[in-house]
PDB file of C-alpha atoms in Angstrom:
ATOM      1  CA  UNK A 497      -0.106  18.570  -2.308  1.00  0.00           C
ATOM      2  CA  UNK A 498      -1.745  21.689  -0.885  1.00  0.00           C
ATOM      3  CA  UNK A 499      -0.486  22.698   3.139  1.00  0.00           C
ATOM      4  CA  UNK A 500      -4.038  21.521   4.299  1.00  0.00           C
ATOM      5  CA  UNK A 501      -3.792  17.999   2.967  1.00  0.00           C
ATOM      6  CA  UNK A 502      -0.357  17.722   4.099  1.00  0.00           C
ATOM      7  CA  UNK A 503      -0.873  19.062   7.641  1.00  0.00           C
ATOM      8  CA  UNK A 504      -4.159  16.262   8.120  1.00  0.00           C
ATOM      9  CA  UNK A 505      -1.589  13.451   6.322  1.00  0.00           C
ATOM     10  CA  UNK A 506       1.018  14.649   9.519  1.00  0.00           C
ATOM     11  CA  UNK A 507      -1.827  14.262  12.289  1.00  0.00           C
ATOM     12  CA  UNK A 508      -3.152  11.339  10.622  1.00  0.00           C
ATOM     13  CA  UNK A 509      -0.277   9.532  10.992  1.00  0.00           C
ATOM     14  CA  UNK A 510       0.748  10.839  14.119  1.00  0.00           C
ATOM     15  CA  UNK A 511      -2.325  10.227  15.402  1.00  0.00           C
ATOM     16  CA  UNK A 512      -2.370   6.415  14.317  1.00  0.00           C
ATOM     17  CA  UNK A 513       1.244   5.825  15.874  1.00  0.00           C
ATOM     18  CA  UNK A 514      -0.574   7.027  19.296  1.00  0.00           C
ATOM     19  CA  UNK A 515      -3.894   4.982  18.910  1.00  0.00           C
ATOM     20  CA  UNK A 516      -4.409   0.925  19.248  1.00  0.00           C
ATOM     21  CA  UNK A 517      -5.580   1.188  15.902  1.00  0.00           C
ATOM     22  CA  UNK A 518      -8.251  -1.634  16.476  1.00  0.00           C
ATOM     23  CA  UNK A 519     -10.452   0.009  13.687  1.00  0.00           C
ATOM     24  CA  UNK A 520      -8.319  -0.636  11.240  1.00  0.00           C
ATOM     25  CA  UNK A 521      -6.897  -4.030  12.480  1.00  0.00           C
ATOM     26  CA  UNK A 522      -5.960  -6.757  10.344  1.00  0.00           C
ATOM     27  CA  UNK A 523      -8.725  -9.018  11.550  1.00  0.00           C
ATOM     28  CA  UNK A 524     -11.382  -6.149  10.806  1.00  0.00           C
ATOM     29  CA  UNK A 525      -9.287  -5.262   7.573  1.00  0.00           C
ATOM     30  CA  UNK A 526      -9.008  -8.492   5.679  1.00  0.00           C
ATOM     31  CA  UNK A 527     -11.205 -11.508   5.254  1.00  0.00           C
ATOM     32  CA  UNK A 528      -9.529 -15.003   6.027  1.00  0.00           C
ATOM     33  CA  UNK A 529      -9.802 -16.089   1.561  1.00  0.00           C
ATOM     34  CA  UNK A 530      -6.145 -16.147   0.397  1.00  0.00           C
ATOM     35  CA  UNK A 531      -5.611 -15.288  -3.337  1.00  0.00           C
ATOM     36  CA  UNK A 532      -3.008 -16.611  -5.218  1.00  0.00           C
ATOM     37  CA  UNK A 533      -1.212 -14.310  -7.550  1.00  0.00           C
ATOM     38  CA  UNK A 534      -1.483 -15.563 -11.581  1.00  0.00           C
ATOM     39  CA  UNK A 535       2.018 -17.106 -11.672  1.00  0.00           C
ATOM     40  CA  UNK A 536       1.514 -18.092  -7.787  1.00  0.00           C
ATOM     41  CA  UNK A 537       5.027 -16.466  -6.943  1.00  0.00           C
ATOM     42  CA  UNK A 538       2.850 -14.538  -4.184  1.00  0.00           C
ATOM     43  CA  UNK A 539      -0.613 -14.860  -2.375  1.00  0.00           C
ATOM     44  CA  UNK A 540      -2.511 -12.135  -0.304  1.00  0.00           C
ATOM     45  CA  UNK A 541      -5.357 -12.235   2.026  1.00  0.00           C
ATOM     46  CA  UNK A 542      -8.701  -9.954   0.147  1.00  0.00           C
ATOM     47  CA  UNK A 543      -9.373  -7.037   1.870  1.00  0.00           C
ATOM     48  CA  UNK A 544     -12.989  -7.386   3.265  1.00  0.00           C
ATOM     49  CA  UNK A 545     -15.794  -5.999   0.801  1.00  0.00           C
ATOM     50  CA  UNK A 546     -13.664  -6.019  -2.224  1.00  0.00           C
ATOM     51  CA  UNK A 547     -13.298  -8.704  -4.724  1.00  0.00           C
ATOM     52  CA  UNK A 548     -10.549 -10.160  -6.493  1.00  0.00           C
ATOM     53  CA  UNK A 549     -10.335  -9.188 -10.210  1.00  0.00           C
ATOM     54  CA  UNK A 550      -7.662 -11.279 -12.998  1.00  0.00           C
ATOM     55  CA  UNK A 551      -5.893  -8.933 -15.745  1.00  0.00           C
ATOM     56  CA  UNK A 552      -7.219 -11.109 -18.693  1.00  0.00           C
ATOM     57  CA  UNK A 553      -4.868  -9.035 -21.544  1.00  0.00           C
ATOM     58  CA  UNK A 554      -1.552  -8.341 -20.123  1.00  0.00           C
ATOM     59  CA  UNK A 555      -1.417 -10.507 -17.375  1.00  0.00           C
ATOM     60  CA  UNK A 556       0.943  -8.066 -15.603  1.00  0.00           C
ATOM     61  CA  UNK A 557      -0.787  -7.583 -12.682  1.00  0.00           C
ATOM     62  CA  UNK A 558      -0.149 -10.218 -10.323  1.00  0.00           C
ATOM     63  CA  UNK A 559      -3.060  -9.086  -7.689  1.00  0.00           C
ATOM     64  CA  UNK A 560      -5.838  -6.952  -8.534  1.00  0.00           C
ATOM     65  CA  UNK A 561      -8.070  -6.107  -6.047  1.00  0.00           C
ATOM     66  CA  UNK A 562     -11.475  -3.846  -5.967  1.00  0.00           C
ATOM     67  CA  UNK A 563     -13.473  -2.651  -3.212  1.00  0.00           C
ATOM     68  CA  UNK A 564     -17.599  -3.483  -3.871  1.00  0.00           C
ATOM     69  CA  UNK A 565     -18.661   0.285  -4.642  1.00  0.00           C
ATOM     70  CA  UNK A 566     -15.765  -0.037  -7.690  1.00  0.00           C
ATOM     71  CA  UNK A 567     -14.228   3.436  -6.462  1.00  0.00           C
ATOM     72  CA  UNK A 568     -11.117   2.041  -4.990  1.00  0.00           C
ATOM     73  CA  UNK A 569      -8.468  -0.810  -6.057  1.00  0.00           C
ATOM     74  CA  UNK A 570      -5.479  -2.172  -5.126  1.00  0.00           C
ATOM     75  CA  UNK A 571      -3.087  -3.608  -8.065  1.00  0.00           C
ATOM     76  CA  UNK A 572       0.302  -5.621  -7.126  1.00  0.00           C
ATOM     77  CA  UNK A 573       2.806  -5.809  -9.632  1.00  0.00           C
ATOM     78  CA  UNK A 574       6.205  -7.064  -9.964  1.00  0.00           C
ATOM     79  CA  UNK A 575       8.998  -4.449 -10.801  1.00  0.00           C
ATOM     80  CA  UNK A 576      11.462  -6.365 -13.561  1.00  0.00           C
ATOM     81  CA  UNK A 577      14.580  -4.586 -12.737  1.00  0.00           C
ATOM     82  CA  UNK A 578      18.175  -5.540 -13.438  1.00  0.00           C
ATOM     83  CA  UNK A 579      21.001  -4.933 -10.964  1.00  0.00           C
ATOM     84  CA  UNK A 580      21.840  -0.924 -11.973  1.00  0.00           C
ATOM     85  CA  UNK A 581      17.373  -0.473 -11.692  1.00  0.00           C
ATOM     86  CA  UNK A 582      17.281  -2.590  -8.409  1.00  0.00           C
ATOM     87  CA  UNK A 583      20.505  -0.044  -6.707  1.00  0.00           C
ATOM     88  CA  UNK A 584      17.988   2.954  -7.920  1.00  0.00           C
ATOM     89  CA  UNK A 585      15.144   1.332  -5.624  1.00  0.00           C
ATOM     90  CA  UNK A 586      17.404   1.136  -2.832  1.00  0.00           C
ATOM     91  CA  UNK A 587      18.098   4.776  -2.921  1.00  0.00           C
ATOM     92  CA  UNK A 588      14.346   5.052  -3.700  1.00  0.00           C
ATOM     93  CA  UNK A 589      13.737   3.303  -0.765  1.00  0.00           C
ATOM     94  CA  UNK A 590      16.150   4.659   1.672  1.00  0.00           C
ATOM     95  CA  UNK A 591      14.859   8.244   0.229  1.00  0.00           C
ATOM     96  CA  UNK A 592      11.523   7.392   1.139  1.00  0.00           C
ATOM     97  CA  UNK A 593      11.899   5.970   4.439  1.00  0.00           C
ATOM     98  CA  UNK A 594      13.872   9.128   5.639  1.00  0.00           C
ATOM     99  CA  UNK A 595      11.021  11.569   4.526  1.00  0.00           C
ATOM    100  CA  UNK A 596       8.285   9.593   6.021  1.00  0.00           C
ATOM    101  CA  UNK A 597      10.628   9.639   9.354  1.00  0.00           C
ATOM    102  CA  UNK A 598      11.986  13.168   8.915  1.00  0.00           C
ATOM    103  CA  UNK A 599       8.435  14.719   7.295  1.00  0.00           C
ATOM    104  CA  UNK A 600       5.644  12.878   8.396  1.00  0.00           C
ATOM    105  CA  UNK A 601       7.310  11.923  11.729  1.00  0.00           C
ATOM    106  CA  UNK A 602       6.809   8.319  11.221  1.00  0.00           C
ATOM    107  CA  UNK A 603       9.086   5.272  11.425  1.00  0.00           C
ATOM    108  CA  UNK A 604       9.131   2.447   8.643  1.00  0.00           C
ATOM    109  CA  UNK A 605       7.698  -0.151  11.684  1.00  0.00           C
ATOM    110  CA  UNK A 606       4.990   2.215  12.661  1.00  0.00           C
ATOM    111  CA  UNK A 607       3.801   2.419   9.086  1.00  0.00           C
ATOM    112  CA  UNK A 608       4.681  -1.039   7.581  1.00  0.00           C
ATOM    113  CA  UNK A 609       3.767  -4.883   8.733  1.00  0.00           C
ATOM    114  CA  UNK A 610       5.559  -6.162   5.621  1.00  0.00           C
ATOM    115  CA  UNK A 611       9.605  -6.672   5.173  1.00  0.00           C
ATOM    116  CA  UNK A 612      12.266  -3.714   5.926  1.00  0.00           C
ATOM    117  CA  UNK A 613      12.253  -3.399   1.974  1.00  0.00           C
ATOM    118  CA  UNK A 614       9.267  -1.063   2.176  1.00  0.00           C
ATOM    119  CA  UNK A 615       8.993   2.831   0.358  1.00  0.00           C
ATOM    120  CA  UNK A 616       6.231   4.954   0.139  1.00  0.00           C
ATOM    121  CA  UNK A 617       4.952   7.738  -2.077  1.00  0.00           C
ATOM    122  CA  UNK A 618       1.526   9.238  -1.422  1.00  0.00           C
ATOM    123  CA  UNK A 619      -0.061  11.499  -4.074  1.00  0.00           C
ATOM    124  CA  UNK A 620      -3.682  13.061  -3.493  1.00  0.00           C
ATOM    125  CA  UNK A 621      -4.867  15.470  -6.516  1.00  0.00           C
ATOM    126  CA  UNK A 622      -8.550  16.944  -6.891  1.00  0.00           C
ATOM    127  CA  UNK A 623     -10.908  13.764  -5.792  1.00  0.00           C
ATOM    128  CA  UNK A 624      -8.154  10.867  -6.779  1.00  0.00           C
ATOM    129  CA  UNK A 625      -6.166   9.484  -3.648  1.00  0.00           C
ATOM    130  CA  UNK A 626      -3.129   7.414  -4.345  1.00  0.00           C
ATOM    131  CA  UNK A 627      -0.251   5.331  -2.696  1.00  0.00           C
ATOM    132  CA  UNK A 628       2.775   3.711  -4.287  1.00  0.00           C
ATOM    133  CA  UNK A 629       4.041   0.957  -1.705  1.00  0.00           C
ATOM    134  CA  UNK A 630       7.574  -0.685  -3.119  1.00  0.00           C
ATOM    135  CA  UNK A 631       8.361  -3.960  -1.229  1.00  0.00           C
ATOM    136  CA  UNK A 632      10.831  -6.705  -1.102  1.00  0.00           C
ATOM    137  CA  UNK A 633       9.250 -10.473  -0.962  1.00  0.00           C
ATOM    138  CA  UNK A 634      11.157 -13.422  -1.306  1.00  0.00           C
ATOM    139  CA  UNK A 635      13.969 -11.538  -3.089  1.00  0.00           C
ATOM    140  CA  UNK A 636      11.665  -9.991  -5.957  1.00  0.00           C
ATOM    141  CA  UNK A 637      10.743  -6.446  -5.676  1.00  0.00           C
ATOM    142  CA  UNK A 638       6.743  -5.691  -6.244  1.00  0.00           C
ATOM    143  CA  UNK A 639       5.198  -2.522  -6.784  1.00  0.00           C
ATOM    144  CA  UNK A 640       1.477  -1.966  -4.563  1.00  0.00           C
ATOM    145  CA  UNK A 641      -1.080   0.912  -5.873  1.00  0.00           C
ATOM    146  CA  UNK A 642      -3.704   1.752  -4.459  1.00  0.00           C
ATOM    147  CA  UNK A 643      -5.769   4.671  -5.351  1.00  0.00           C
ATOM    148  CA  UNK A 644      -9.444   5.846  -5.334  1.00  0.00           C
ATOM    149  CA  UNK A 645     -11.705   8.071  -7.131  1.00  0.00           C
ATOM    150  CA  UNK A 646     -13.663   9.142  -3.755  1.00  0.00           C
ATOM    151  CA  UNK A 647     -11.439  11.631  -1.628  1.00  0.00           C
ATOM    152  CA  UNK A 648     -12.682  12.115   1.989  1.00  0.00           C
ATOM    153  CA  UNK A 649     -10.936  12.114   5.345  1.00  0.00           C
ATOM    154  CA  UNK A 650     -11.592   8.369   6.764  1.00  0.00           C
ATOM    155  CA  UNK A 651     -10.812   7.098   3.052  1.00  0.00           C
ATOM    156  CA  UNK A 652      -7.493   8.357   3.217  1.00  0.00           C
ATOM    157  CA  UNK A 653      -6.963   6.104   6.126  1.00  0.00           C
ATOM    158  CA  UNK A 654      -8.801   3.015   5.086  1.00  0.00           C
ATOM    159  CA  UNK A 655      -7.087   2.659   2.083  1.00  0.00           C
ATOM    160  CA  UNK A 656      -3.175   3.468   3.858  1.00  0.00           C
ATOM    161  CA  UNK A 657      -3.832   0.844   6.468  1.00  0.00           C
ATOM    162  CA  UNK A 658      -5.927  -1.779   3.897  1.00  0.00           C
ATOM    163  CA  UNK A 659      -3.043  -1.824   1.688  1.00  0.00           C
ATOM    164  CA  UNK A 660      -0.672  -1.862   4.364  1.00  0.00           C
ATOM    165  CA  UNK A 661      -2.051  -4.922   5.523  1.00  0.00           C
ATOM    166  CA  UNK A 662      -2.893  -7.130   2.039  1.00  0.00           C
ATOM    167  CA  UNK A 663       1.534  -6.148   2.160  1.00  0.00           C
ATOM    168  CA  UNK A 664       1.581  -7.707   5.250  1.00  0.00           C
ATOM    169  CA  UNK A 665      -0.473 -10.623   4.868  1.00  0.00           C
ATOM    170  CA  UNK A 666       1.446 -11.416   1.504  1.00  0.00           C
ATOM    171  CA  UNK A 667       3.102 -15.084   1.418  1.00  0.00           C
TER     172      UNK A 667
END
């Protein structure tokens, strides 16, 4: 990540831990349709202008969501992990947490509506934006992407606090 990208990630977020953040509310956010996942373990509200797709081959991807322009999606998986895999997402997690707290001068409930469970990763590379969201539901650990195609400033955001809400509104 180049120093410019990082230092508008650091006001960013700063910036949204200061603000009431009614732009990107979860009534604005997400419509009121609640998807079921395709073994119904887990069901999410749709983000507003996107539509719910199904992964017809593998069936691996529990929630698959696209905004209407197609530049932007949001998949939800479930990480299969035995014992020694789920003690490396812990650390994962715990890693995480303290860099977005230490780095990007965030806490995990300033950035996250969902379960204490909750790790980030955020990757942005030429025009492709992308976050890596690990969460803990119902005991189960589940993996959220979301990346787009289209890099400009107020994307960035969208998509960070749309995904951080489909996590939140996840039953």
């Amino acid at each position: 990540m180049n120093k410019k990208s990082f230092l508008f990630l650091i006001i960013f977020l700063i910036a949204a831990g200061c603000s009431s953040g009614s732009r990107f509310s979860k009534e604005v956010l997400l419509s009121n349709i609640r998807i079921s996942s395709i073994d119904n373990t887990i069901s999410s509200l749709i983000p507003n202008y996107w539509k719910n797709y199904e992964d017809n081959l593998n069936q691996t991807i529990l929630l698959w969501f696209v905004n209407n322009s197609g530049n932007s999606s949001i998949l939800i998986t479930e990480v299969n992990s035995n014992a020694e895999e789920l003690s490396t997402l812990a650390e994962i997690t715990k890693a995480s947490k303290k860099q977005n707290k230490e780095d990007l001068k965030i806490s995990s409930t300033q950035a996250f509506s969902s379960e204490d469970k909750t790790g980030l990763h955020f990757l942005m590379e030429g025009n492709t934006i992308q976050y890596v969201f690990l969460f803990k539901h119902k005991n189960r650990v589940y993996e959220a992407s979301s990346i787009s195609h289209q890099n400009s400033d107020h994307l960035k955001e969208e998509l960070f606090y749309i995904t951080k809400e489909v996590i939140g509104s996840i039953k």
